[in-house]
């Protein structure tokens, strides 16, 4: 895989986190009190994740992923990036239709799961020095799902 291809996938991870930050900020604006603060906190965490991927992108020129990944592997990652879950216009339209906490949580969980799937695929491509941080981000995204589901129960 070329450095360009690695950069493509990391740049998309940055976009996912930027979109996640904006998504949660928009949800915070739809609610009040504890729920708004909850979504603001998730927005902050997404911003931090984007920073990690930005730092990773700066190190790409020093790292070349293994060549043993076949084209279908990259096709799968690219297909994920083109799904409606990551389409900015579709997401903005979906946010406009969210009127209840349950709708917000359901859509957020869908986005978190898609992000996890993408990051699990990306983790196989990155430098081993970044693996621990990548695993931490995946765990945080998984914890977001737990937090989102717990918010429905309160």
PDB file of C-alpha atoms in Angstrom:
ATOM      1  CA  UNK A   1       0.000   0.000   0.000  1.00  0.00           C
ATOM      2  CA  UNK A   2       1.342   3.420  -0.809  1.00  0.00           C
ATOM      3  CA  UNK A   3       1.802   6.207   1.680  1.00  0.00           C
ATOM      4  CA  UNK A   4      -0.922   8.089  -0.210  1.00  0.00           C
ATOM      5  CA  UNK A   5      -3.435   5.317   0.461  1.00  0.00           C
ATOM      6  CA  UNK A   6      -2.535   5.258   4.157  1.00  0.00           C
ATOM      7  CA  UNK A   7      -2.970   9.017   4.297  1.00  0.00           C
ATOM      8  CA  UNK A   8      -6.352   8.708   2.583  1.00  0.00           C
ATOM      9  CA  UNK A   9      -7.658   6.407   5.313  1.00  0.00           C
ATOM     10  CA  UNK A  10      -6.249   8.483   8.157  1.00  0.00           C
ATOM     11  CA  UNK A  11      -7.650  11.696   6.655  1.00  0.00           C
ATOM     12  CA  UNK A  12     -11.036  10.021   6.573  1.00  0.00           C
ATOM     13  CA  UNK A  13     -10.645   9.088  10.252  1.00  0.00           C
ATOM     14  CA  UNK A  14      -9.996  12.786  10.957  1.00  0.00           C
ATOM     15  CA  UNK A  15     -13.173  13.621   9.032  1.00  0.00           C
ATOM     16  CA  UNK A  16     -15.155  11.021  11.016  1.00  0.00           C
ATOM     17  CA  UNK A  17     -14.043  12.609  14.278  1.00  0.00           C
ATOM     18  CA  UNK A  18     -14.670  16.151  13.041  1.00  0.00           C
ATOM     19  CA  UNK A  19     -18.143  15.133  11.905  1.00  0.00           C
ATOM     20  CA  UNK A  20     -18.696  13.366  15.238  1.00  0.00           C
ATOM     21  CA  UNK A  21     -17.710  16.509  17.110  1.00  0.00           C
ATOM     22  CA  UNK A  22     -20.175  18.572  15.070  1.00  0.00           C
ATOM     23  CA  UNK A  23     -22.857  15.884  15.327  1.00  0.00           C
ATOM     24  CA  UNK A  24     -22.720  15.765  19.122  1.00  0.00           C
ATOM     25  CA  UNK A  25     -22.558  19.559  19.365  1.00  0.00           C
ATOM     26  CA  UNK A  26     -25.696  19.775  17.200  1.00  0.00           C
ATOM     27  CA  UNK A  27     -27.430  17.227  19.439  1.00  0.00           C
ATOM     28  CA  UNK A  28     -26.410  19.229  22.511  1.00  0.00           C
ATOM     29  CA  UNK A  29     -28.188  22.201  20.953  1.00  0.00           C
ATOM     30  CA  UNK A  30     -31.409  20.196  20.679  1.00  0.00           C
ATOM     31  CA  UNK A  31     -31.525  19.320  24.378  1.00  0.00           C
ATOM     32  CA  UNK A  32     -31.091  21.019  27.747  1.00  0.00           C
ATOM     33  CA  UNK A  33     -29.409  20.383  31.061  1.00  0.00           C
ATOM     34  CA  UNK A  34     -27.781  17.051  31.765  1.00  0.00           C
ATOM     35  CA  UNK A  35     -28.496  15.687  28.283  1.00  0.00           C
ATOM     36  CA  UNK A  36     -26.960  18.726  26.556  1.00  0.00           C
ATOM     37  CA  UNK A  37     -23.876  18.458  28.797  1.00  0.00           C
ATOM     38  CA  UNK A  38     -23.601  14.754  27.965  1.00  0.00           C
ATOM     39  CA  UNK A  39     -23.570  15.443  24.227  1.00  0.00           C
ATOM     40  CA  UNK A  40     -21.092  18.328  24.710  1.00  0.00           C
ATOM     41  CA  UNK A  41     -18.739  15.934  26.503  1.00  0.00           C
ATOM     42  CA  UNK A  42     -18.977  13.428  23.648  1.00  0.00           C
ATOM     43  CA  UNK A  43     -18.228  16.279  21.235  1.00  0.00           C
ATOM     44  CA  UNK A  44     -15.065  17.131  23.200  1.00  0.00           C
ATOM     45  CA  UNK A  45     -13.925  13.502  23.129  1.00  0.00           C
ATOM     46  CA  UNK A  46     -14.394  13.316  19.356  1.00  0.00           C
ATOM     47  CA  UNK A  47     -12.235  16.459  18.989  1.00  0.00           C
ATOM     48  CA  UNK A  48      -9.481  14.775  21.019  1.00  0.00           C
ATOM     49  CA  UNK A  49      -9.639  11.691  18.783  1.00  0.00           C
ATOM     50  CA  UNK A  50      -9.286  13.897  15.712  1.00  0.00           C
ATOM     51  CA  UNK A  51      -6.124  15.349  17.236  1.00  0.00           C
ATOM     52  CA  UNK A  52      -4.661  11.870  17.609  1.00  0.00           C
ATOM     53  CA  UNK A  53      -5.315  11.073  13.955  1.00  0.00           C
ATOM     54  CA  UNK A  54      -3.838  14.443  12.948  1.00  0.00           C
ATOM     55  CA  UNK A  55      -0.621  13.620  14.797  1.00  0.00           C
ATOM     56  CA  UNK A  56      -0.606  10.178  13.184  1.00  0.00           C
ATOM     57  CA  UNK A  57      -0.940  11.736   9.722  1.00  0.00           C
ATOM     58  CA  UNK A  58       2.162  13.862  10.352  1.00  0.00           C
ATOM     59  CA  UNK A  59       4.208  10.708  10.962  1.00  0.00           C
ATOM     60  CA  UNK A  60       3.081   8.925   7.794  1.00  0.00           C
ATOM     61  CA  UNK A  61       6.153   9.846   5.792  1.00  0.00           C
ATOM     62  CA  UNK A  62       8.193   7.724   8.202  1.00  0.00           C
ATOM     63  CA  UNK A  63       5.965   4.659   7.968  1.00  0.00           C
ATOM     64  CA  UNK A  64       4.975   2.347   5.151  1.00  0.00           C
ATOM     65  CA  UNK A  65       2.235  -0.217   5.912  1.00  0.00           C
ATOM     66  CA  UNK A  66       2.776  -3.827   4.964  1.00  0.00           C
ATOM     67  CA  UNK A  67       2.095  -4.689   1.344  1.00  0.00           C
ATOM     68  CA  UNK A  68       0.185  -7.903   2.112  1.00  0.00           C
ATOM     69  CA  UNK A  69      -3.263  -6.283   2.295  1.00  0.00           C
ATOM     70  CA  UNK A  70      -5.253  -7.117  -0.810  1.00  0.00           C
ATOM     71  CA  UNK A  71      -7.355  -4.706  -2.802  1.00  0.00           C
ATOM     72  CA  UNK A  72     -10.639  -6.109  -1.418  1.00  0.00           C
ATOM     73  CA  UNK A  73      -9.517  -5.034   2.069  1.00  0.00           C
ATOM     74  CA  UNK A  74      -9.080  -1.451   0.883  1.00  0.00           C
ATOM     75  CA  UNK A  75     -12.310  -1.647  -1.098  1.00  0.00           C
ATOM     76  CA  UNK A  76     -14.141  -2.570   2.116  1.00  0.00           C
ATOM     77  CA  UNK A  77     -12.673   0.422   3.981  1.00  0.00           C
ATOM     78  CA  UNK A  78     -13.524   2.731   1.085  1.00  0.00           C
ATOM     79  CA  UNK A  79     -17.085   1.356   0.973  1.00  0.00           C
ATOM     80  CA  UNK A  80     -17.478   2.200   4.654  1.00  0.00           C
ATOM     81  CA  UNK A  81     -16.403   5.770   3.948  1.00  0.00           C
ATOM     82  CA  UNK A  82     -19.087   6.072   1.294  1.00  0.00           C
ATOM     83  CA  UNK A  83     -21.965   4.800   3.429  1.00  0.00           C
ATOM     84  CA  UNK A  84     -24.797   7.126   4.432  1.00  0.00           C
ATOM     85  CA  UNK A  85     -23.627   6.973   8.034  1.00  0.00           C
ATOM     86  CA  UNK A  86     -20.619   9.074   7.019  1.00  0.00           C
ATOM     87  CA  UNK A  87     -22.282  11.228   4.352  1.00  0.00           C
ATOM     88  CA  UNK A  88     -22.275  14.782   5.752  1.00  0.00           C
ATOM     89  CA  UNK A  89     -25.391  15.905   3.887  1.00  0.00           C
ATOM     90  CA  UNK A  90     -27.337  12.799   4.925  1.00  0.00           C
ATOM     91  CA  UNK A  91     -26.235  13.223   8.535  1.00  0.00           C
ATOM     92  CA  UNK A  92     -27.298  16.885   8.590  1.00  0.00           C
ATOM     93  CA  UNK A  93     -30.686  15.908   7.196  1.00  0.00           C
ATOM     94  CA  UNK A  94     -30.987  13.154   9.803  1.00  0.00           C
ATOM     95  CA  UNK A  95     -30.079  15.547  12.631  1.00  0.00           C
ATOM     96  CA  UNK A  96     -32.827  17.902  11.494  1.00  0.00           C
ATOM     97  CA  UNK A  97     -35.319  15.036  11.863  1.00  0.00           C
ATOM     98  CA  UNK A  98     -34.210  14.102  15.386  1.00  0.00           C
ATOM     99  CA  UNK A  99     -36.808  15.223  17.905  1.00  0.00           C
ATOM    100  CA  UNK A 100     -36.482  12.782  20.780  1.00  0.00           C
ATOM    101  CA  UNK A 101     -33.679  11.478  22.944  1.00  0.00           C
ATOM    102  CA  UNK A 102     -34.339   7.945  21.677  1.00  0.00           C
ATOM    103  CA  UNK A 103     -33.940   9.060  18.058  1.00  0.00           C
ATOM    104  CA  UNK A 104     -30.705  10.857  18.960  1.00  0.00           C
ATOM    105  CA  UNK A 105     -29.327   7.844  20.820  1.00  0.00           C
ATOM    106  CA  UNK A 106     -30.292   5.365  18.098  1.00  0.00           C
ATOM    107  CA  UNK A 107     -28.600   7.423  15.405  1.00  0.00           C
ATOM    108  CA  UNK A 108     -25.529   8.106  17.552  1.00  0.00           C
ATOM    109  CA  UNK A 109     -25.111   4.392  18.301  1.00  0.00           C
ATOM    110  CA  UNK A 110     -25.321   3.616  14.575  1.00  0.00           C
ATOM    111  CA  UNK A 111     -22.565   6.160  13.868  1.00  0.00           C
ATOM    112  CA  UNK A 112     -20.394   4.893  16.725  1.00  0.00           C
ATOM    113  CA  UNK A 113     -20.673   1.284  15.507  1.00  0.00           C
ATOM    114  CA  UNK A 114     -19.735   2.293  11.967  1.00  0.00           C
ATOM    115  CA  UNK A 115     -16.767   4.264  13.317  1.00  0.00           C
ATOM    116  CA  UNK A 116     -15.606   1.267  15.335  1.00  0.00           C
ATOM    117  CA  UNK A 117     -15.803  -0.979  12.277  1.00  0.00           C
ATOM    118  CA  UNK A 118     -13.752   1.533  10.282  1.00  0.00           C
ATOM    119  CA  UNK A 119     -11.159   1.974  13.047  1.00  0.00           C
ATOM    120  CA  UNK A 120     -10.791  -1.766  13.520  1.00  0.00           C
ATOM    121  CA  UNK A 121      -9.958  -2.014   9.822  1.00  0.00           C
ATOM    122  CA  UNK A 122      -7.639   0.975   9.996  1.00  0.00           C
ATOM    123  CA  UNK A 123      -5.830  -0.421  13.035  1.00  0.00           C
ATOM    124  CA  UNK A 124      -4.414  -3.221  10.885  1.00  0.00           C
ATOM    125  CA  UNK A 125      -2.730  -0.626   8.646  1.00  0.00           C
ATOM    126  CA  UNK A 126      -1.073   1.666  11.155  1.00  0.00           C
ATOM    127  CA  UNK A 127       2.350   1.741  12.740  1.00  0.00           C
ATOM    128  CA  UNK A 128       2.668  -0.549  15.750  1.00  0.00           C
ATOM    129  CA  UNK A 129       3.755   2.487  17.792  1.00  0.00           C
ATOM    130  CA  UNK A 130       0.232   3.869  17.344  1.00  0.00           C
ATOM    131  CA  UNK A 131      -1.592   0.600  18.080  1.00  0.00           C
ATOM    132  CA  UNK A 132      -2.117   1.266  21.790  1.00  0.00           C
ATOM    133  CA  UNK A 133      -3.697   4.655  21.095  1.00  0.00           C
ATOM    134  CA  UNK A 134      -5.836   3.206  18.315  1.00  0.00           C
ATOM    135  CA  UNK A 135      -7.065   0.510  20.697  1.00  0.00           C
ATOM    136  CA  UNK A 136      -7.818   3.193  23.285  1.00  0.00           C
ATOM    137  CA  UNK A 137      -9.892   5.151  20.756  1.00  0.00           C
ATOM    138  CA  UNK A 138     -11.828   2.008  19.792  1.00  0.00           C
ATOM    139  CA  UNK A 139     -12.473   1.330  23.492  1.00  0.00           C
ATOM    140  CA  UNK A 140     -13.670   4.923  23.968  1.00  0.00           C
ATOM    141  CA  UNK A 141     -16.012   4.608  20.999  1.00  0.00           C
ATOM    142  CA  UNK A 142     -17.332   1.374  22.527  1.00  0.00           C
ATOM    143  CA  UNK A 143     -17.781   3.178  25.840  1.00  0.00           C
ATOM    144  CA  UNK A 144     -19.728   5.897  24.003  1.00  0.00           C
ATOM    145  CA  UNK A 145     -22.227   3.224  22.962  1.00  0.00           C
ATOM    146  CA  UNK A 146     -22.580   2.104  26.579  1.00  0.00           C
ATOM    147  CA  UNK A 147     -22.971   5.707  27.751  1.00  0.00           C
ATOM    148  CA  UNK A 148     -25.525   6.441  25.055  1.00  0.00           C
ATOM    149  CA  UNK A 149     -27.586   3.393  25.971  1.00  0.00           C
ATOM    150  CA  UNK A 150     -27.315   4.238  29.678  1.00  0.00           C
ATOM    151  CA  UNK A 151     -28.603   7.759  28.944  1.00  0.00           C
ATOM    152  CA  UNK A 152     -31.829   6.216  27.657  1.00  0.00           C
ATOM    153  CA  UNK A 153     -32.266   4.345  30.919  1.00  0.00           C
ATOM    154  CA  UNK A 154     -32.003   7.452  33.109  1.00  0.00           C
TER     155      UNK A 154
END
